């Protein structure tokens, strides 16, 4: 390979994008509207933000500033460096500007809201650097070092939302330790490039309705039949799935053990695990081991992104025993590699097992009769199928109410790459499956806002199916 | 997964004429922007989302930037948004669907090189795309990425070394020295 090979490859690949040309303007307008909506929400909550600014903790020395309480937060400037009072809809709670050469800072701060964003920047020469944030040892994220007058617009930010497990151990009103290091983005190691760090901690309006593009969304309130412990919730029902058993370990414990009676239905397992929260490595140091009934345990990476613990990723297992028999569940947090570090003592861990709801099986592909998206339930209203070789399938979409399209296929008998494209109006979603697979597109969902009646069309845009079934399904809201 | 972070500043009303010129810019330049975004993201849907995010951010500054050539500004937003992308899970966004698998090439003989480019660290991939697809000079690349010329040089060298040493490339190559 030489540079011309590289140029040719990039040009060829770039031309691939032409095959998927869409009108981007509707999507841009949607994003602009969503940003404006956040501003409106912020205006309504300005009093709360200002109050939060009053009682926010303070930082050491003369490097910090708390905005005055009687007006919107002002910019904070020191030695020619400015931390903006507002960034979009975010309002400044606390600002800090370090000295040049101060490549690390550590300070105490008291959160007054559970929806915060850290915006930061750093000036550093000669490398690709970022500021890495940890709060009470919890890796919050990085903010890239960007130079120029528009750095605060373009620079990255990191946020903690109200449902973050972070707040379980660090509740509002309790001081936390914030640590910011300059790291080299290539190696992710702490470096000392003689940088100058500036940062602001901002209150961020939390608007769950902006979370799922177009379709309605909400935070589901806990119900009386939900399993709740220490701020973590396994809801009684999620879509068509019903809670069979759950346990949240006491803080510092990394194993759970419970049992329930089988109904013969497959089991959907949702974990809640924070042991990896302090790691910023892509290789996560901790896994979980889950044994459901007899047999080998199932190993997966420890993950816990929300205190609504049943709403995230899951693993589906066949029922290990017939209906009426007891099923023992044992799960624990374990090092990802033999001899790995011990499980952190502040780990929060739990497991929930659900009976899978009714499914409609089409050529080996399961379609749930009832699903939850954005906190709302949808029921399977219509399913269309077509032989894989036909390469095209269409379904009508309803007017005036939100809906969800599920689309995919069973194995299509394609040895190489196969790509499916779902078109609704001028919007396209693609599914691509690499070679050396069965050529099944699987099943994906696409929530849509209420609008005019239209048609959703699934086409196989790359690959020649020889068998299998194309599937497009319509889910409508459960009233 | 959406990549829109809604981080914009100085939200101002855009005059009607500005809206028209913005729409015209989107119509005229979307395809070129999506090409670059696709080389960065290697996924058609995410590439469109990245471009839409960059354009939405630019819209709030349109009254200021439309007088000049706005494309470098939009491209800078695009690249910096992409560069800060991999740690976006901490922004707490809720995925709306299963992400499609990364597309794979049509031609077997290109598979290894395309995959090797995909294995480059995010910023090195950006440097490669800007230098060898966009044909930007080192100073132009540095301006776009908000970094120094020296950094662009070093990242380019590292990226090319990684490509040359990538075990998937079955034909070890003698790379030219970049301009």
XYZ file of C-alpha atoms in Angstrom:
658
model
C 0.000 0.000 0.000
C 1.169 3.484 -0.740
C -0.409 6.887 -0.283
C -2.193 6.630 -3.609
C -3.815 3.392 -2.419
C -4.947 5.243 0.660
C -6.334 8.132 -1.358
C -8.109 5.749 -3.735
C -9.618 3.816 -0.871
C -10.923 6.960 0.828
C -12.396 8.281 -2.422
C -14.106 4.988 -3.156
C -15.557 4.771 0.310
C -16.700 8.379 0.242
C -18.593 7.653 -2.956
C -20.495 4.934 -1.071
C -22.178 7.724 0.847
C -23.777 8.955 -2.371
C -25.930 5.834 -2.510
C -27.611 6.877 0.725
C -28.274 10.483 -0.112
C -31.116 11.957 1.952
C -32.621 15.354 2.563
C -30.930 16.331 5.810
C -32.822 19.555 6.368
C -35.804 18.067 8.280
C -33.413 16.417 10.723
C -31.427 19.630 11.155
C -34.619 21.566 11.848
C -35.659 18.957 14.393
C -32.350 19.340 16.230
C -32.655 23.131 16.169
C -36.205 22.935 17.559
C -35.082 20.571 20.286
C -32.299 22.925 21.321
C -34.735 25.839 21.407
C -37.112 23.781 23.526
C -34.321 23.174 26.015
C -33.825 26.918 26.232
C -37.468 27.432 27.060
C -37.310 24.811 29.766
C -34.265 26.537 31.133
C -36.003 29.878 31.276
C -38.799 28.345 33.308
C -36.294 26.868 35.690
C -34.039 29.893 35.891
C -34.972 30.628 39.468
C -33.944 27.141 40.497
C -30.690 27.472 38.634
C -29.914 30.778 40.283
C -30.750 29.335 43.676
C -28.445 26.435 42.918
C -25.722 28.918 42.094
C -26.126 30.548 45.499
C -25.619 27.428 47.506
C -23.019 25.789 45.295
C -19.771 24.909 47.015
C -16.712 26.976 46.396
C -13.283 26.300 45.029
C -9.923 27.124 46.451
C -8.232 30.471 46.313
C -9.076 33.316 44.013
C -9.338 31.043 40.998
C -13.010 30.316 41.467
C -16.232 32.214 41.311
C -19.865 31.635 42.185
C -22.227 33.689 40.023
C -24.384 36.282 41.798
C -27.824 35.064 42.765
C -29.895 37.997 41.579
C -29.212 37.776 37.870
C -28.439 35.134 35.248
C -24.948 33.742 35.607
C -22.291 36.019 34.205
C -19.142 34.984 32.440
C -16.179 34.354 34.712
C -12.912 35.815 33.463
C -9.400 35.562 34.826
C -6.156 36.600 33.153
C -7.862 36.880 29.805
C -9.491 33.440 29.969
C -13.290 33.273 30.172
C -15.682 30.581 31.329
C -19.081 31.459 29.805
C -22.023 32.087 32.120
C -24.223 30.090 29.810
C -23.451 27.410 27.249
C -26.584 26.754 25.276
C -29.246 26.116 27.881
C -26.720 25.250 30.590
C -26.264 27.759 33.413
C -22.999 28.206 35.217
C -22.888 27.004 38.818
C -19.161 27.049 39.420
C -16.169 28.224 37.428
C -12.494 27.516 37.744
C -9.509 28.794 35.771
C -6.132 27.387 36.644
C -2.653 28.744 36.298
C -0.617 27.867 33.240
C 1.302 24.706 33.999
C -1.281 23.488 36.491
C -2.042 20.221 34.732
C -4.154 18.796 37.507
C -6.742 20.211 39.813
C -8.648 18.747 42.700
C -11.330 20.501 44.657
C -14.416 19.941 46.737
C -17.827 20.927 45.422
C -21.354 20.418 46.676
C -23.954 19.476 44.025
C -27.274 21.237 44.314
C -28.962 19.618 41.344
C -28.864 16.118 39.887
C -28.611 17.233 36.280
C -25.218 18.781 35.642
C -22.871 19.270 32.727
C -19.178 20.007 32.900
C -17.875 22.181 30.100
C -14.132 22.617 29.993
C -11.254 23.641 27.873
C -7.502 23.653 28.094
C -4.714 25.375 26.280
C -1.849 23.035 25.507
C 0.683 22.893 22.746
C 2.186 19.983 20.902
C -0.338 17.188 21.324
C -3.922 16.030 21.362
C -5.073 16.558 24.892
C -8.256 16.445 26.890
C -9.317 17.134 30.433
C -10.434 13.943 32.189
C -12.945 14.323 34.989
C -13.530 12.084 37.920
C -15.942 12.946 40.701
C -15.559 10.895 43.868
C -13.568 8.430 41.758
C -16.397 8.114 39.218
C -15.174 8.645 35.669
C -17.537 11.242 34.270
C -15.817 11.725 30.915
C -13.373 13.876 28.955
C -13.616 17.345 27.522
C -11.335 17.955 24.567
C -8.806 20.764 24.529
C -9.840 23.050 21.691
C -8.225 26.340 20.821
C -9.879 29.359 19.292
C -12.601 31.798 20.179
C -15.353 29.273 19.579
C -13.791 26.620 21.783
C -16.701 26.582 24.235
C -19.138 26.010 21.412
C -17.128 23.292 19.788
C -15.515 21.680 22.782
C -16.990 18.571 24.276
C -18.900 18.325 27.509
C -19.837 15.616 29.933
C -23.069 15.275 31.846
C -24.667 13.481 34.745
C -28.413 12.953 34.452
C -30.945 12.451 37.269
C -31.101 8.705 36.715
C -27.324 8.245 36.831
C -26.206 5.712 39.447
C -23.579 8.288 40.394
C -26.115 10.020 42.621
C -26.647 6.881 44.723
C -23.285 7.280 46.426
C -22.955 11.052 46.009
C -26.358 12.588 46.713
C -27.262 16.241 46.303
C -26.058 18.377 49.177
C -23.071 16.228 50.074
C -19.605 17.535 49.122
C -17.817 15.617 46.395
C -14.208 15.621 45.266
C -13.690 16.722 41.678
C -10.418 15.768 39.998
C -9.445 17.005 36.559
C -6.315 15.722 34.831
C -4.866 16.546 31.460
C -4.480 13.352 29.441
C -2.979 12.511 26.068
C -5.874 11.305 23.931
C -3.630 8.898 22.052
C -2.515 6.987 25.123
C -5.130 8.120 27.661
C -2.308 8.616 30.134
C -2.007 11.607 32.427
C 0.539 14.027 31.013
C 1.966 17.380 32.021
C 2.051 19.476 28.870
C 2.181 22.731 30.819
C -1.470 23.283 30.014
C -3.965 25.775 31.316
C -7.304 24.321 32.371
C -10.559 26.233 32.574
C -13.861 24.641 33.443
C -17.396 25.334 34.476
C -19.926 23.128 36.210
C -23.390 23.949 34.870
C -26.939 23.039 35.713
C -28.598 21.369 32.747
C -32.365 21.320 32.262
C -33.513 17.731 32.162
C -36.144 17.189 29.518
C -36.908 13.491 29.070
C -39.250 14.286 26.190
C -36.190 15.260 24.146
C -34.545 11.898 24.654
C -36.049 9.859 21.805
C -35.984 11.605 18.488
C -39.452 12.642 17.514
C -41.427 10.052 19.426
C -42.813 10.859 22.877
C -40.663 9.945 25.863
C -40.930 10.178 29.619
C -39.424 8.993 32.864
C -41.599 6.149 34.070
C -42.666 6.663 37.702
C -42.075 3.793 40.112
C -45.179 1.739 40.881
C -46.250 -0.030 44.075
C -45.425 -3.465 42.645
C -41.953 -2.539 41.493
C -38.873 -3.908 43.247
C -37.083 -0.920 44.733
C -34.061 -0.816 46.975
C -31.649 1.982 47.816
C -32.724 4.060 44.835
C -32.527 1.306 42.213
C -35.741 0.123 40.567
C -36.713 -3.036 38.739
C -40.169 -2.279 37.419
C -42.899 -4.892 37.684
C -43.511 -4.798 33.948
C -41.474 -3.549 31.007
C -43.313 -3.820 27.712
C -44.683 -7.355 27.750
C -42.081 -8.715 30.162
C -43.051 -9.392 33.785
C -40.648 -9.342 36.728
C -39.883 -12.832 38.015
C -37.336 -11.932 40.653
C -34.780 -9.288 41.504
C -32.283 -8.411 44.140
C -30.111 -5.391 44.796
C -27.123 -6.255 46.952
C -26.324 -4.174 49.985
C -23.746 -1.466 49.239
C -20.296 -3.010 49.024
C -21.621 -6.509 48.362
C -21.018 -7.990 44.941
C -23.224 -11.080 44.900
C -26.963 -11.719 44.758
C -28.890 -14.950 45.128
C -32.622 -15.436 44.729
C -35.104 -17.898 43.294
C -38.544 -17.966 41.697
C -40.958 -20.419 40.130
C -40.686 -21.025 36.396
C -43.616 -20.346 34.116
C -41.856 -22.065 31.244
C -41.362 -18.709 29.506
C -37.888 -17.611 28.382
C -36.074 -15.360 30.855
C -34.843 -11.820 30.199
C -31.937 -10.851 32.467
C -31.112 -7.209 33.283
C -28.021 -6.387 35.346
C -27.151 -3.304 37.366
C -23.435 -2.995 38.077
C -21.261 0.031 38.837
C -17.875 -1.657 39.377
C -16.532 -0.227 36.111
C -17.610 3.336 36.936
C -14.089 4.453 37.819
C -12.510 3.097 34.629
C -11.909 5.187 31.526
C -10.362 2.295 29.637
C -12.171 0.645 26.777
C -11.141 -2.648 28.367
C -13.431 -2.786 31.359
C -11.840 -4.461 34.369
C -14.976 -6.128 35.731
C -17.542 -8.575 34.428
C -20.558 -10.241 35.938
C -21.207 -13.944 36.168
C -24.864 -15.008 36.090
C -25.973 -18.568 36.659
C -29.682 -19.215 36.065
C -30.554 -22.723 37.136
C -27.982 -25.442 36.531
C -25.294 -25.205 33.884
C -22.513 -22.856 32.995
C -22.696 -19.208 34.083
C -23.227 -16.458 31.547
C -20.394 -13.875 31.594
C -20.894 -10.283 30.429
C -19.332 -6.876 31.000
C -20.435 -5.090 34.168
C -22.738 -2.215 33.158
C -25.083 0.096 35.045
C -26.139 3.258 33.259
C -29.459 4.015 34.922
C -31.170 3.465 38.234
C -34.160 2.320 36.154
C -32.299 -0.967 36.030
C -34.697 -2.943 33.874
C -34.718 -0.479 31.005
C -31.246 -1.166 29.637
C -29.558 -3.962 27.737
C -30.594 -7.522 28.468
C -29.750 -11.128 27.787
C -32.526 -13.600 26.936
C -32.171 -17.197 28.078
C -34.417 -20.209 27.533
C -36.344 -21.408 30.564
C -34.008 -23.876 32.272
C -36.798 -25.943 33.826
C -40.472 -26.645 33.082
C -43.264 -24.510 34.520
C -43.836 -24.975 38.230
C -40.250 -25.775 39.166
C -37.980 -23.438 41.110
C -35.142 -21.593 39.412
C -32.129 -20.517 41.449
C -30.252 -17.428 40.299
C -26.716 -16.646 41.481
C -24.859 -13.628 40.155
C -21.678 -11.859 41.174
C -19.192 -9.253 40.021
C -15.865 -10.784 39.000
C -12.588 -9.479 37.548
C -12.668 -9.562 33.761
C -9.264 -11.229 33.690
C -7.792 -13.836 36.040
C -5.820 -12.112 38.752
C -7.512 -8.797 38.041
C -8.056 -6.162 40.724
C -10.535 -6.881 43.509
C -14.042 -5.520 43.154
C -14.206 -1.895 44.411
C -15.829 -1.668 47.846
C -18.310 1.003 46.728
C -19.725 -1.167 43.946
C -23.498 -1.306 43.612
C -24.773 -4.501 42.111
C -28.125 -6.053 41.341
C -29.932 -8.362 38.982
C -33.484 -8.584 37.698
C -34.991 -11.508 35.802
C -38.168 -11.087 33.767
C -40.500 -13.604 32.154
C -40.444 -12.782 28.486
C -43.774 -11.561 27.126
C -45.692 -13.123 24.271
C -43.827 -13.264 20.979
C -44.937 -13.724 17.394
C -42.361 -15.878 15.613
C -41.829 -15.406 11.889
C -39.299 -17.631 10.188
C -37.370 -17.914 13.438
C -37.461 -14.179 14.241
C -39.303 -13.238 17.433
C -41.493 -10.141 17.425
C -42.689 -9.061 20.876
C -46.419 -8.476 21.044
C -45.776 -5.548 23.377
C -42.697 -3.333 23.703
C -41.656 -0.252 25.663
C -39.852 2.656 24.029
C -39.199 6.033 25.616
C -41.174 4.963 28.676
C -44.354 4.268 26.665
C -45.904 0.934 25.705
C -46.660 -0.059 22.129
C -48.548 -3.122 20.862
C -47.875 -5.069 17.704
C -50.542 -3.849 15.278
C -49.479 -5.104 11.864
C -46.797 -7.341 10.381
C -45.821 -7.654 6.747
C -43.462 -10.249 5.334
C -41.971 -10.996 1.948
C -39.555 -13.611 0.616
C -35.953 -12.477 0.917
C -35.267 -12.656 -2.857
C -38.016 -10.064 -3.475
C -35.669 -7.524 -1.780
C -38.497 -5.096 -0.948
C -41.323 -4.815 1.555
C -43.691 -1.966 2.424
C -46.090 -1.224 5.275
C -48.483 1.690 5.777
C -47.865 4.003 8.724
C -50.680 5.724 10.622
C -51.581 9.401 10.696
C -51.856 11.521 13.810
C -50.259 9.253 16.384
C -46.730 8.082 17.192
C -45.668 4.619 16.184
C -42.690 2.277 16.075
C -41.463 0.371 13.052
C -39.593 -2.893 13.625
C -37.668 -4.109 10.616
C -35.212 -6.830 9.712
C -35.067 -10.349 8.349
C -34.333 -13.989 8.975
C -31.144 -15.441 7.395
C -31.137 -14.389 3.744
C -28.534 -16.826 2.492
C -26.063 -14.119 1.562
C -22.452 -15.112 2.125
C -21.041 -11.600 1.769
C -22.228 -8.265 3.003
C -25.931 -7.586 3.094
C -27.423 -4.150 3.686
C -31.040 -3.302 4.388
C -32.449 0.215 4.200
C -35.678 1.366 5.797
C -37.230 4.410 4.180
C -40.047 6.437 5.709
C -40.656 9.464 3.535
C -37.207 10.898 2.948
C -35.709 9.378 6.086
C -33.494 6.341 5.825
C -32.176 3.914 8.383
C -29.655 1.284 7.355
C -28.742 -2.140 8.649
C -25.513 -3.719 7.472
C -24.349 -7.205 8.214
C -20.828 -8.271 7.401
C -19.682 -11.308 5.477
C -19.313 -14.774 6.972
C -22.636 -14.536 8.755
C -26.008 -16.076 8.032
C -27.027 -12.851 6.318
C -29.821 -12.177 8.801
C -30.580 -8.489 9.296
C -31.867 -9.175 12.786
C -34.526 -6.830 14.066
C -34.265 -3.103 14.842
C -36.833 -0.576 15.975
C -37.430 2.967 14.817
C -39.765 5.186 16.892
C -41.557 7.933 14.992
C -43.473 11.014 16.037
C -47.094 11.589 15.042
C -47.388 12.884 11.503
C -49.128 12.358 8.210
C -49.850 8.862 6.944
C -46.915 7.462 5.011
C -45.281 4.242 3.986
C -42.272 2.472 5.467
C -40.282 0.494 2.915
C -37.537 -1.998 3.658
C -35.214 -2.727 0.750
C -32.158 -4.910 0.472
C -29.767 -2.426 -1.055
C -26.674 -4.570 -1.075
C -26.446 -8.353 -1.423
C -28.622 -10.852 -3.263
C -30.857 -12.861 -0.936
C -31.502 -16.451 -1.932
C -33.876 -17.355 0.859
C -35.321 -16.076 4.141
C -37.998 -13.581 5.015
C -38.065 -9.791 5.114
C -40.075 -8.458 8.063
C -41.586 -5.044 8.735
C -43.889 -4.568 11.709
C -45.938 -1.666 12.985
C -46.346 -0.981 16.703
C -49.018 1.462 17.864
C -49.377 3.126 21.276
C -51.231 1.273 23.984
C -54.026 3.585 25.038
C -27.980 6.388 19.092
C -28.237 10.054 18.500
C -25.102 12.110 18.674
C -26.805 15.454 19.091
C -25.514 17.030 22.268
C -27.417 20.284 21.927
C -24.375 22.231 23.046
C -24.777 25.573 21.397
C -24.258 29.091 22.562
C -25.519 32.538 21.830
C -28.846 31.463 20.426
C -30.035 34.281 18.223
C -32.832 34.810 15.812
C -31.753 34.131 12.262
C -33.227 36.579 9.749
C -35.500 35.169 7.079
C -32.878 35.704 4.437
C -30.469 33.846 6.662
C -32.813 30.888 6.824
C -32.994 30.809 3.050
C -29.247 30.942 2.688
C -28.881 28.253 5.346
C -31.319 25.984 3.531
C -29.450 26.601 0.306
C -26.152 25.783 1.980
C -27.560 22.531 3.357
C -28.917 21.576 -0.053
C -25.668 22.387 -1.799
C -23.108 21.015 0.620
C -24.798 18.154 2.452
C -23.489 15.447 0.199
C -19.889 16.589 0.493
C -20.215 16.834 4.259
C -21.808 13.393 4.495
C -18.955 11.902 2.472
C -16.436 13.186 4.981
C -18.628 12.171 7.907
C -18.983 8.673 6.488
C -15.225 8.274 6.257
C -15.020 9.301 9.899
C -17.904 7.248 11.261
C -18.006 4.351 8.761
C -21.780 4.232 9.191
C -24.302 5.911 6.913
C -26.901 6.668 9.581
C -24.362 8.006 12.057
C -22.705 10.044 9.326
C -25.993 11.774 8.586
C -26.591 12.342 12.289
C -23.122 13.853 12.636
C -23.688 16.214 9.713
C -27.122 17.205 10.995
C -25.654 17.935 14.422
C -22.926 20.089 12.910
C -25.431 21.963 10.766
C -27.780 22.501 13.706
C -24.941 23.998 15.734
C -23.965 26.198 12.812
C -27.544 27.434 12.399
C -27.381 29.314 15.683
C -24.368 31.247 14.415
C -25.551 31.613 10.853
C -26.171 35.338 10.958
C -22.491 35.800 11.789
C -20.851 33.185 9.596
C -22.961 33.356 6.442
C -21.240 36.515 5.308
C -18.019 34.579 4.820
C -17.626 31.088 3.494
C -19.439 29.079 6.187
C -18.166 25.676 5.083
C -14.875 25.710 7.024
C -16.820 26.620 10.146
C -19.286 23.769 9.630
C -16.476 21.352 8.881
C -14.696 22.366 12.042
C -17.820 21.687 14.076
C -18.184 18.355 12.332
C -14.631 17.264 13.060
C -14.564 18.441 16.669
C -17.942 16.874 17.365
C -16.688 13.631 15.898
C -13.441 13.831 17.860
C -15.271 14.121 21.159
C -17.729 11.409 20.256
C -16.454 8.234 21.782
C -17.058 9.255 25.345
C -20.579 10.432 24.643
C -22.209 7.718 26.677
C -21.692 9.927 29.680
C -24.023 12.506 28.285
C -26.766 10.136 29.268
C -28.491 9.887 25.928
C -30.938 7.068 25.536
C -30.368 4.850 22.539
C -33.394 4.677 20.297
C -32.506 1.511 18.462
C -29.902 -1.098 17.996
C -27.011 0.417 16.151
C -26.408 -1.099 12.774
C -23.188 -2.972 12.438
C -20.411 -1.089 10.777
C -20.701 -1.355 7.035
C -18.143 -3.482 5.307
C -16.623 -2.906 1.912
C -17.942 -4.156 -1.339
C -14.669 -5.397 -2.630
C -12.652 -8.062 -0.902
C -9.317 -6.563 -1.906
C -10.212 -3.336 -0.129
C -11.434 -4.982 3.039
C -8.140 -4.948 4.890
C -7.258 -1.329 4.204
C -10.740 -0.079 5.078
C -10.711 -2.121 8.271
C -7.228 -0.880 9.109
C -8.395 2.719 8.697
C -11.281 1.894 11.004
C -8.872 0.696 13.652
C -7.046 4.009 13.791
C -7.693 6.103 16.903
C -10.439 8.618 16.279
C -8.224 11.694 15.862
C -5.677 9.909 13.722
C -8.491 8.782 11.454
C -9.658 12.382 11.252
C -6.172 13.538 10.275
C -5.972 10.848 7.588
C -9.348 11.812 6.154
C -8.568 15.521 6.127
C -5.079 15.120 4.700
C -5.627 12.341 2.159
C -9.296 12.624 1.223
C -9.920 16.339 1.616
C -6.351 17.043 0.475
C -5.990 19.756 3.083
C -2.563 21.089 3.898
C -1.110 20.613 7.347
C -1.940 24.198 8.419
C -5.482 23.820 7.062
C -5.905 20.526 8.894
C -4.562 22.081 12.088
C -7.021 24.972 11.853
C -9.911 22.605 11.267
C -9.020 20.397 14.205
C -8.176 23.270 16.501
C -4.660 22.051 17.068
C -1.099 22.811 16.020
C 0.698 21.988 12.790
C 3.204 19.961 14.780
C 0.416 17.843 16.173
C -0.996 17.241 12.725
C 2.424 16.162 11.534
C 2.951 13.771 14.409
C -0.548 12.326 14.199
C -0.194 11.825 10.473
C 3.074 10.002 10.952
C 1.616 7.830 13.694
C -1.447 7.017 11.613
C 0.562 6.010 8.581
C 2.871 3.918 10.716
C -0.102 2.139 12.211
C -1.544 1.475 8.798
C 1.758 0.160 7.541
C 2.130 -2.140 10.528
C -1.490 -3.245 10.695
C -1.415 -7.043 10.654
C -4.548 -7.180 8.498
C -2.728 -5.591 5.606
C -1.240 -8.565 3.925
C 1.024 -6.575 1.675
C 3.414 -4.533 3.790
C 3.984 -1.308 2.011
C 6.547 1.322 1.663
C 4.602 4.423 2.337
C 5.628 7.654 0.821
C 6.589 10.439 3.082
C 3.526 12.673 3.409
C 3.701 16.114 2.009
